[in-house]
Coordinates of C-alpha atoms and ligand atoms in Angstrom, one line a residue:
X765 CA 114.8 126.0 58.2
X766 CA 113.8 129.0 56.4
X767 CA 112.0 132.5 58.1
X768 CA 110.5 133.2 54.8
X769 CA 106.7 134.2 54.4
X770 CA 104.1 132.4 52.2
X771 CA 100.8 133.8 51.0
X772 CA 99.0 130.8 49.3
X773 CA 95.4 131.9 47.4
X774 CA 93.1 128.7 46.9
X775 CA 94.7 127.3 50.5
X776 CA 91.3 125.5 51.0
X777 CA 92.2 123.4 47.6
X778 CA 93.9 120.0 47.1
X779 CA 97.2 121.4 46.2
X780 CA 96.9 124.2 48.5
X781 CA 96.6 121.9 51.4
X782 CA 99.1 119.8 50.6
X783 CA 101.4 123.2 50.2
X784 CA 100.2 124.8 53.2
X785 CA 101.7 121.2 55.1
X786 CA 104.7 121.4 53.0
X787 CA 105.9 125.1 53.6
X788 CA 105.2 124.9 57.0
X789 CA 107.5 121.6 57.6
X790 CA 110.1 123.6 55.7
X791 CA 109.6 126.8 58.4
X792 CA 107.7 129.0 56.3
X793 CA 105.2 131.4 58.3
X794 CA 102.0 130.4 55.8
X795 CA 98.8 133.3 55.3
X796 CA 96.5 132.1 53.1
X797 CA 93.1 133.3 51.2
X798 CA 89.6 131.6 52.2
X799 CA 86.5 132.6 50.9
X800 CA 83.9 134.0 53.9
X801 CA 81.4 130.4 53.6
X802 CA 84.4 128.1 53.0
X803 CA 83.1 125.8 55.8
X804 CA 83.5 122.2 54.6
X805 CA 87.3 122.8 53.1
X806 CA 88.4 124.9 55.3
X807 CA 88.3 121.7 58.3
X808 CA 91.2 120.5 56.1
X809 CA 93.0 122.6 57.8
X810 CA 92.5 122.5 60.9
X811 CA 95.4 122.1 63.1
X812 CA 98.0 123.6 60.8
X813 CA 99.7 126.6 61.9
X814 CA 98.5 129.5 59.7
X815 CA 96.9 132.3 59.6
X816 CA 93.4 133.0 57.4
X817 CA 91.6 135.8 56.0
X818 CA 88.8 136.5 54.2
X819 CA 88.5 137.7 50.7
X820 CA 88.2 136.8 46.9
X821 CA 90.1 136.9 43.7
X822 CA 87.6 139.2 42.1
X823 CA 88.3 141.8 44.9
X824 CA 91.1 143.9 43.9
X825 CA 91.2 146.2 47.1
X826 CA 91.2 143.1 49.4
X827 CA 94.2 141.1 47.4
X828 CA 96.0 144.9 47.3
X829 CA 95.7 145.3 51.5
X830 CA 96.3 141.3 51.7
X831 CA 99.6 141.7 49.9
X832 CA 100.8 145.1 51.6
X833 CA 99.8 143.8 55.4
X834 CA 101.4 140.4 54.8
X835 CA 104.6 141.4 52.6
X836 CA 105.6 137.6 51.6
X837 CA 108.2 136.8 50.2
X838 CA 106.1 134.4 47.7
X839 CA 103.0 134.2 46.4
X840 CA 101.5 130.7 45.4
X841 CA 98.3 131.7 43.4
X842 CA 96.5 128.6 43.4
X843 CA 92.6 130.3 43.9
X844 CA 90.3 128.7 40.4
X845 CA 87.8 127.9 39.5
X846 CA 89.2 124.7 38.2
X847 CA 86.0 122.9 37.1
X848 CA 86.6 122.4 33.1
X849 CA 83.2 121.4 32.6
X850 CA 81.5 123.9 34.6
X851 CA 83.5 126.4 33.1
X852 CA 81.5 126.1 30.1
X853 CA 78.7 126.4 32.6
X854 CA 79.6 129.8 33.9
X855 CA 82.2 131.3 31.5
X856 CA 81.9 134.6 32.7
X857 CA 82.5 134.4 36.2
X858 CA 85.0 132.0 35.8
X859 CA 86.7 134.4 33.4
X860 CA 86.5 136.7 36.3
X861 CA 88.1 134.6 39.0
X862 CA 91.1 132.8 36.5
X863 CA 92.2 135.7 34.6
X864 CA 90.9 138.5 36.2
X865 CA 92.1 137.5 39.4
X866 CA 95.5 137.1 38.7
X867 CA 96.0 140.3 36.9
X868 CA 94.5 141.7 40.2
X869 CA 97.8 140.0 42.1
X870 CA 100.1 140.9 39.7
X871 CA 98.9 144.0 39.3
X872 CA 99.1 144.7 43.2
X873 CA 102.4 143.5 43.3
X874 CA 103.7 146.0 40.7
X875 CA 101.7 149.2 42.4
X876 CA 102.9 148.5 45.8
X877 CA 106.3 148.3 44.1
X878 CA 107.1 144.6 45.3
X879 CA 108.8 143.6 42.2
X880 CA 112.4 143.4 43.9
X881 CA 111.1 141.5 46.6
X882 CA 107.9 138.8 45.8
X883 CA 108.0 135.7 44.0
X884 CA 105.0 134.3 42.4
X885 CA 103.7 131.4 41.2
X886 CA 100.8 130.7 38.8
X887 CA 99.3 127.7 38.6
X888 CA 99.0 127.1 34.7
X889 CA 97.1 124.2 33.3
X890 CA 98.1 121.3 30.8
X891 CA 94.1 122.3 29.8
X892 CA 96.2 125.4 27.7
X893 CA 97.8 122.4 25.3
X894 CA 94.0 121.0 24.5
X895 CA 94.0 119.6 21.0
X896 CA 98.3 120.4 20.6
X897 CA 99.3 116.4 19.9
X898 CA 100.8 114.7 22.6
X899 CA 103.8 114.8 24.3
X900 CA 103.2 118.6 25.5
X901 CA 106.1 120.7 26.6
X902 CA 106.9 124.1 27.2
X903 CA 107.3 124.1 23.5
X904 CA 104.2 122.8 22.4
X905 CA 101.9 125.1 21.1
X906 CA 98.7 126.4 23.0
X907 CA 95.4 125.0 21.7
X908 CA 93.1 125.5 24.3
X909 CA 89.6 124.0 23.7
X910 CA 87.4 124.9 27.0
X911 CA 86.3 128.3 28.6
X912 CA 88.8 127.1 31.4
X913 CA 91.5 127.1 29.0
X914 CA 91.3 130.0 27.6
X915 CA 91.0 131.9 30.7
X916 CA 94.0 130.0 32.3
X917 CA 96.2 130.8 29.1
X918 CA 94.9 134.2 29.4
X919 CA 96.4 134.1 32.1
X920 CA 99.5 133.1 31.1
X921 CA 100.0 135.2 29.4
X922 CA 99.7 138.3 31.7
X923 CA 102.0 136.6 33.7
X924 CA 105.0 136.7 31.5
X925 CA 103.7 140.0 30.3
X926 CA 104.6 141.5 33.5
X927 CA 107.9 139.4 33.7
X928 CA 108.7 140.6 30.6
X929 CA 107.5 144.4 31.4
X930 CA 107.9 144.9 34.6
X931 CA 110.8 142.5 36.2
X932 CA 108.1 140.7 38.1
X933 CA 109.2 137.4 39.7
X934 CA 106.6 135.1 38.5
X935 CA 107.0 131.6 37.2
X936 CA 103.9 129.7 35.6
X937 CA 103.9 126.1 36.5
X938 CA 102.2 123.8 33.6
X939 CA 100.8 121.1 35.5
X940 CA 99.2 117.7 34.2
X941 CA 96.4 116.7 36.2
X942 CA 97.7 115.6 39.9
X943 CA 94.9 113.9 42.4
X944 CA 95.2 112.6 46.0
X945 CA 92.6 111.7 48.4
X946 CA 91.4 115.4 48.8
X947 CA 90.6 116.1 45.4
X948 CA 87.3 117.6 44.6
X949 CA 84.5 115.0 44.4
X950 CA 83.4 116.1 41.0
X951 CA 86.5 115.2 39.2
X952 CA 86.7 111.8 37.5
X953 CA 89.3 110.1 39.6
X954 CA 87.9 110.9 43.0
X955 CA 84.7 110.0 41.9
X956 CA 85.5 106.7 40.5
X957 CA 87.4 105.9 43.9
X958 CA 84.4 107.5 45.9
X959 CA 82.4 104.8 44.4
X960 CA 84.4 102.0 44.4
X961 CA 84.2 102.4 48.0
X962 CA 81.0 103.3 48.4
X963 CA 79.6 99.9 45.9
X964 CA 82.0 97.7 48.5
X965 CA 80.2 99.2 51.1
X966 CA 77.0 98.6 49.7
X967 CA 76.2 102.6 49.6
X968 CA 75.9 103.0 46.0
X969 CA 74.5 100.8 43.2
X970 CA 76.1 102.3 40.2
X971 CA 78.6 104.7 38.5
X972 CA 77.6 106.5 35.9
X973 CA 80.7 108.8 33.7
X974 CA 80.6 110.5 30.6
X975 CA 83.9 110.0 28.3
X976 CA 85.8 106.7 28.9
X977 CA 87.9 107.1 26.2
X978 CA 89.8 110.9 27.2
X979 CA 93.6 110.4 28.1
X980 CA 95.3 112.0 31.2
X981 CA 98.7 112.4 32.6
X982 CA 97.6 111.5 36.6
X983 CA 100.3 112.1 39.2
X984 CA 100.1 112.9 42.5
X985 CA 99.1 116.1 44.2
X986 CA 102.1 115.5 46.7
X987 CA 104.3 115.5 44.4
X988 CA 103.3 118.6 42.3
X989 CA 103.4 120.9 45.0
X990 CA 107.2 120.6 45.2
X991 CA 107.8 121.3 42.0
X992 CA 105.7 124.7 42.9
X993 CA 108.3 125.1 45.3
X994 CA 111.2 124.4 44.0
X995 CA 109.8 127.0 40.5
X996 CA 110.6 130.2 43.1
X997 CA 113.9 128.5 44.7
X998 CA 115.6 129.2 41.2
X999 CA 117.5 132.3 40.2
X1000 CA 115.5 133.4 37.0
X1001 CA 112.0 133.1 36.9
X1002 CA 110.6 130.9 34.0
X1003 CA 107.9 128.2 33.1
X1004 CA 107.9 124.6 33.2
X1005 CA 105.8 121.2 33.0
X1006 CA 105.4 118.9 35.9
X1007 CA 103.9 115.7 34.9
X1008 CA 104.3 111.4 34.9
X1009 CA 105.0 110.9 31.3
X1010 CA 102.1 108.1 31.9
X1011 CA 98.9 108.1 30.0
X1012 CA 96.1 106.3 31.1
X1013 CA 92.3 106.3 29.7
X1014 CA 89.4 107.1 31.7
X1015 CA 88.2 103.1 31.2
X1016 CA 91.9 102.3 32.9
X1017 CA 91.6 104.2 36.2
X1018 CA 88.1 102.4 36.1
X1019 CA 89.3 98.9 36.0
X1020 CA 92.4 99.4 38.3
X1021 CA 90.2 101.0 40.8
X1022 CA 88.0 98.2 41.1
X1023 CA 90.4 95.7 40.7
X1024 CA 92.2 97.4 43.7
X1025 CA 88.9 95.8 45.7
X1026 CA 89.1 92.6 43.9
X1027 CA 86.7 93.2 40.6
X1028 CA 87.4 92.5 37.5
X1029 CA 85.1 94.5 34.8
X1030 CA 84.3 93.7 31.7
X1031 CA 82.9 96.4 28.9
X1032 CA 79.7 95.6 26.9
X1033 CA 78.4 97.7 24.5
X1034 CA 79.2 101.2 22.5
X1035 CA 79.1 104.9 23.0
X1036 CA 76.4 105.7 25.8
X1037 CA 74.8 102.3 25.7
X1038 CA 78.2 100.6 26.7
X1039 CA 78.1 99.4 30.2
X1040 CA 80.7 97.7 32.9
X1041 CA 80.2 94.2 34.1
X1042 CA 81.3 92.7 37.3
X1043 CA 82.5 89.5 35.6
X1044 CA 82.1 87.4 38.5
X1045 CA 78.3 88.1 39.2
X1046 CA 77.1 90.1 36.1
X1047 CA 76.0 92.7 37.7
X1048 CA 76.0 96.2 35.8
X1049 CA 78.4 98.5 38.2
X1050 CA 79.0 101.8 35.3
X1051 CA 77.3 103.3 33.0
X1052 CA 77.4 106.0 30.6
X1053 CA 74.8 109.6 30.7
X1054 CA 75.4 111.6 27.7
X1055 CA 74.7 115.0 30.1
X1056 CA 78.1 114.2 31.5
X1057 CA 79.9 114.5 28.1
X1058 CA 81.7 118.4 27.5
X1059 CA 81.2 120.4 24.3
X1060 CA 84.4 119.6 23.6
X1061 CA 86.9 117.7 25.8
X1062 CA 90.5 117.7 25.2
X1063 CA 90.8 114.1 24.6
X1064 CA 95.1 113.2 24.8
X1065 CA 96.9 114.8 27.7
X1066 CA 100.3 113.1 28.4
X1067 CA 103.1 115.4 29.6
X1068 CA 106.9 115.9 29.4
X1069 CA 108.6 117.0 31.7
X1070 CA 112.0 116.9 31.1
X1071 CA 113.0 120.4 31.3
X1072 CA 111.9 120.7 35.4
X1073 CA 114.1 117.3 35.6
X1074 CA 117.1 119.3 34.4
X1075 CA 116.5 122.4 35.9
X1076 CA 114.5 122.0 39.2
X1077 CA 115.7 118.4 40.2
X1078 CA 112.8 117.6 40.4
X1079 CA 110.6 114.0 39.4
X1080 CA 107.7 112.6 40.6
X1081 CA 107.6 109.8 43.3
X1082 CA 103.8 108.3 42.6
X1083 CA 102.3 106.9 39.7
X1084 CA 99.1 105.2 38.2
X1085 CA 98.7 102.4 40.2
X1086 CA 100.2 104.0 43.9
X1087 CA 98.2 106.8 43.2
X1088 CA 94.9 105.1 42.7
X1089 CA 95.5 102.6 45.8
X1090 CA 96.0 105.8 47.4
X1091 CA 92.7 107.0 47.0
X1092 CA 90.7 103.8 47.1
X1093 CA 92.4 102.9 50.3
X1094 CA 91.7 106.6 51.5
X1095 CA 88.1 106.4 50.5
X1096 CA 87.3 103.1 51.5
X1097 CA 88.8 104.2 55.1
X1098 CA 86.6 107.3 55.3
X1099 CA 83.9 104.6 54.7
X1100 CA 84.9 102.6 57.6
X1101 CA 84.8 105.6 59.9
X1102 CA 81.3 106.4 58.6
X1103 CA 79.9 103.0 59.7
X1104 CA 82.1 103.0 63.3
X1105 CA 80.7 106.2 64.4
X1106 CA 77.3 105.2 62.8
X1107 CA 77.2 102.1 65.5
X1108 CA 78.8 103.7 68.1
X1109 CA 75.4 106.4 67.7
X1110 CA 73.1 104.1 66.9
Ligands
NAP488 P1 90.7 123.1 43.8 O1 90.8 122.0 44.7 O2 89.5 123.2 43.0 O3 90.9 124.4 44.7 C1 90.6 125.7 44.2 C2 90.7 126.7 45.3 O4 90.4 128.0 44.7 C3 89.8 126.5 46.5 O5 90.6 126.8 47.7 C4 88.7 127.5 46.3 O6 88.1 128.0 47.5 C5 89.6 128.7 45.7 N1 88.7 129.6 45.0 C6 87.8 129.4 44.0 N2 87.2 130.6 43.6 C7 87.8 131.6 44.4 C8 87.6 133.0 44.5 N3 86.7 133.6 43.7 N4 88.3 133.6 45.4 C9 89.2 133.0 46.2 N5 89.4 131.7 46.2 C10 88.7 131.0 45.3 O7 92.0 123.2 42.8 P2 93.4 122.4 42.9 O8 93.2 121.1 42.3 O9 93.9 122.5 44.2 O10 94.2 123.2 41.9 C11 95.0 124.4 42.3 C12 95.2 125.3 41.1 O11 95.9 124.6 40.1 C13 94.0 125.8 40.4 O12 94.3 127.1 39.9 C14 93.8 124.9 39.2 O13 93.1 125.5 38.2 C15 95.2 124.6 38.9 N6 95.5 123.3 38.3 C16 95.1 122.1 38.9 C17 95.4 120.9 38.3 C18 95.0 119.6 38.9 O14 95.1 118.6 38.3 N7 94.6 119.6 40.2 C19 96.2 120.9 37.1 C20 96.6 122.1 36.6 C21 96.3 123.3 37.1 P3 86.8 127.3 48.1 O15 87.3 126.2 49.0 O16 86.2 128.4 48.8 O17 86.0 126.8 46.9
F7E489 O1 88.2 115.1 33.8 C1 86.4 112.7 31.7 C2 86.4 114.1 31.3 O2 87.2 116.7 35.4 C3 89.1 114.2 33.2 C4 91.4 120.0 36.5 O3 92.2 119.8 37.7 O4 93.0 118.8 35.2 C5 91.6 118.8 35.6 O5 90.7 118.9 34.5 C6 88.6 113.5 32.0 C7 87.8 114.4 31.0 O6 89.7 116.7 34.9 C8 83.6 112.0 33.8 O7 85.5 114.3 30.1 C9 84.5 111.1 32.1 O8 88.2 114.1 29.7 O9 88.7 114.9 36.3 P1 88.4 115.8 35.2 P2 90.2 117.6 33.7 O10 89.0 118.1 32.9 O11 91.3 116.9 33.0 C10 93.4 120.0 34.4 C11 94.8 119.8 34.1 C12 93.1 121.2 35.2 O12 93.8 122.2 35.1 C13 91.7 121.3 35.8 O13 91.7 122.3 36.8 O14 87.6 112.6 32.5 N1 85.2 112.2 32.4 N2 83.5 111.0 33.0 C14 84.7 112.8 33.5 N3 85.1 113.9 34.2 C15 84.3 114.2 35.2 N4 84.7 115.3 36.0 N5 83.2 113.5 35.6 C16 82.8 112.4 34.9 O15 81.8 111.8 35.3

């Protein structure tokens, strides 16, 4: 057991969750960052054992008293807007929350003259490799392709900047996309679970997505957050990958999902006319809105992550088809709960 202090920004998130849980079985004292109206996340955490406070990575003086009152040891910056496609929506702010912000903590860090004794961790995105071919590693060159990118590579690159400059302790993890049952209900995979349940549940008629064809890298969100860990354990700082090695389309998770509740789909069709089938009673259960497609999507994502196997130990424990039973099953329960409190109500 450890007596070592955490400060995790983005604690109401997927992976801060799951961090929050895992520093705290490992006898961390945990603060994190909320924003004032973060009412629906913040029940996630309910019941752990840390302390909350308000405030927001576009306000420097807030992170700068945060930092100096707290005094962790590390800092796990996970606060985003992490949206891609609503980062071509609102660049700006975005810009001011995924670069901006961080500068604002690394910046902090250096005027409060914490360089000796924080450790930080920025959550980098695979999103930084966009159109670089596939397999990415800490190698590959950046091509980002989205607002989201950009910002994140931006931010990047500050990060080593102050490594580099200033002795900071900061380590950028390059993760590949990672999901779990308390992933945002905007992103493909939870949504795709979300209805699978929902359609078995007769709640929902139809799921309609934008690119089948885009290739990810999915592991689990578990998973991922040690590897953040295990980043700020090491001697040196430095950058690394964590990711399956799997690619899977869009059109995969689809199919495995609804097989997961015994349906077997069958594709008819091309580009936004192309629909999915349930084979056994013909019944159209996706299709495809053209509104739902980005600008530009980065369209072959598949990691390697070999150097954070040598280094850090560490390898993932989920893949593909655990991680989408996973949600399903998670989803299809939250269902089930629905309906029992529904009748015990009614
Ligand atoms: P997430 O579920 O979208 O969580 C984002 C967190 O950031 C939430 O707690 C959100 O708070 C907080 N936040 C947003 N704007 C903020 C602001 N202005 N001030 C303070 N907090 C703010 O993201 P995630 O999936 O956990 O990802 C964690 C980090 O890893 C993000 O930086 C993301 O960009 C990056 N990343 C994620 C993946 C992935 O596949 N999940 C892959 C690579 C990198 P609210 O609850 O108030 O909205
Ligand atoms: O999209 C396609 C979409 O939004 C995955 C974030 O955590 O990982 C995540 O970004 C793919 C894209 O994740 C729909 O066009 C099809 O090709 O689930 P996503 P993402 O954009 O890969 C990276 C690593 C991060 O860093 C980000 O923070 O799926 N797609 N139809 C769709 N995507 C969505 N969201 N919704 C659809 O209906």
């Amino acid at each position: 057991m450890t007596s070592k202090i955490a400060f995790i920004t983005g604690i109401t998130g997927q992976d801060g969750a799951f961090l929050a849980s895992f520093l705290l079985d490992k006898g961390y004292e945990v603060h994190g960052l909320v924003r004032w109206d973060c009412v629906d996340t913040c029940t996630r955490l309910e019941g752990l054992d840390i302390q909350l406070y308000f405030g927001d990575m576009i306000d420097a003086n807030n992170l700068n008293f945060l930092i100096k009152t707290i005094n962790p040891d590390e800092i796990y910056n996970l606060a985003a807007l992490s949206h891609v496609k609503v980062s071509f929506e609102t660049p700006s702010s975005m810009f001011d929350i995924n670069t901006k912000g961080v500068l604002n903590i690394l910046d902090s860090v250096r005027v409060l003259g914490l360089e000796r004794s924080v450790r930080i961790y920025q959550a980098s995105s695979s999103e930084m490799f966009g159109v670089s071919p596939a397999p990415q590693n800490e190698e590959t060159p950046f091509a980002p392709c989205s607002p989201y990118g950009v910002a994140k590579l931006a931010a990047y690159w500050l990060a080593r900047t102050y490594r580099d400059s200033y002795c900071l302790y900061v380590s950028n993890g390059i993760l590949f996309n990672h999901e779990s049952s308390l992933r945002g209900e905007d992103f493909v995979t939870r949504k795709i679970t979300q209805a699978v349940a929902a359609i078995e549940a007769g709640q929902q008629d139809m799921l309609t997505l934008g690119n089948l064809d885009s290739v990810r890298d999915w592991g689990h969100a578990r998973d991922y957050v040690v590897g953040m860990w295990l980043m700020l354990q090491q001697d040196e700082p430095d950058d690394y990958v964590l990711a399956t090695g799997q690619a899977h389309t869009v059109r995969e998770f689809v199919e495995r999902a609804f097989a997961h509740i015994g349906i077997e789909i069958l594709w008819k069709g091309v580009g936004v006319n192309e629909v999915g089938v349930n084979v056994k009673t013909g019944k159209i259960l996706i299709n495809i809105d053209s509104k739902l497609f980005r600008p530009k999507d980065v369209n072959y994502l598949l990691g390697d992550a070999s150097k954070a196997k040598e280094k850090l130990g560490w390898q993932p424990e989920i893949y593909f088809d655990e991680l989408i039973s996973d949600m399903v099953n998670a989803d299809r329960r939250s269902f089930l709960d629905g309906w029992e409190s529904w009748q015990k109500a009614g």
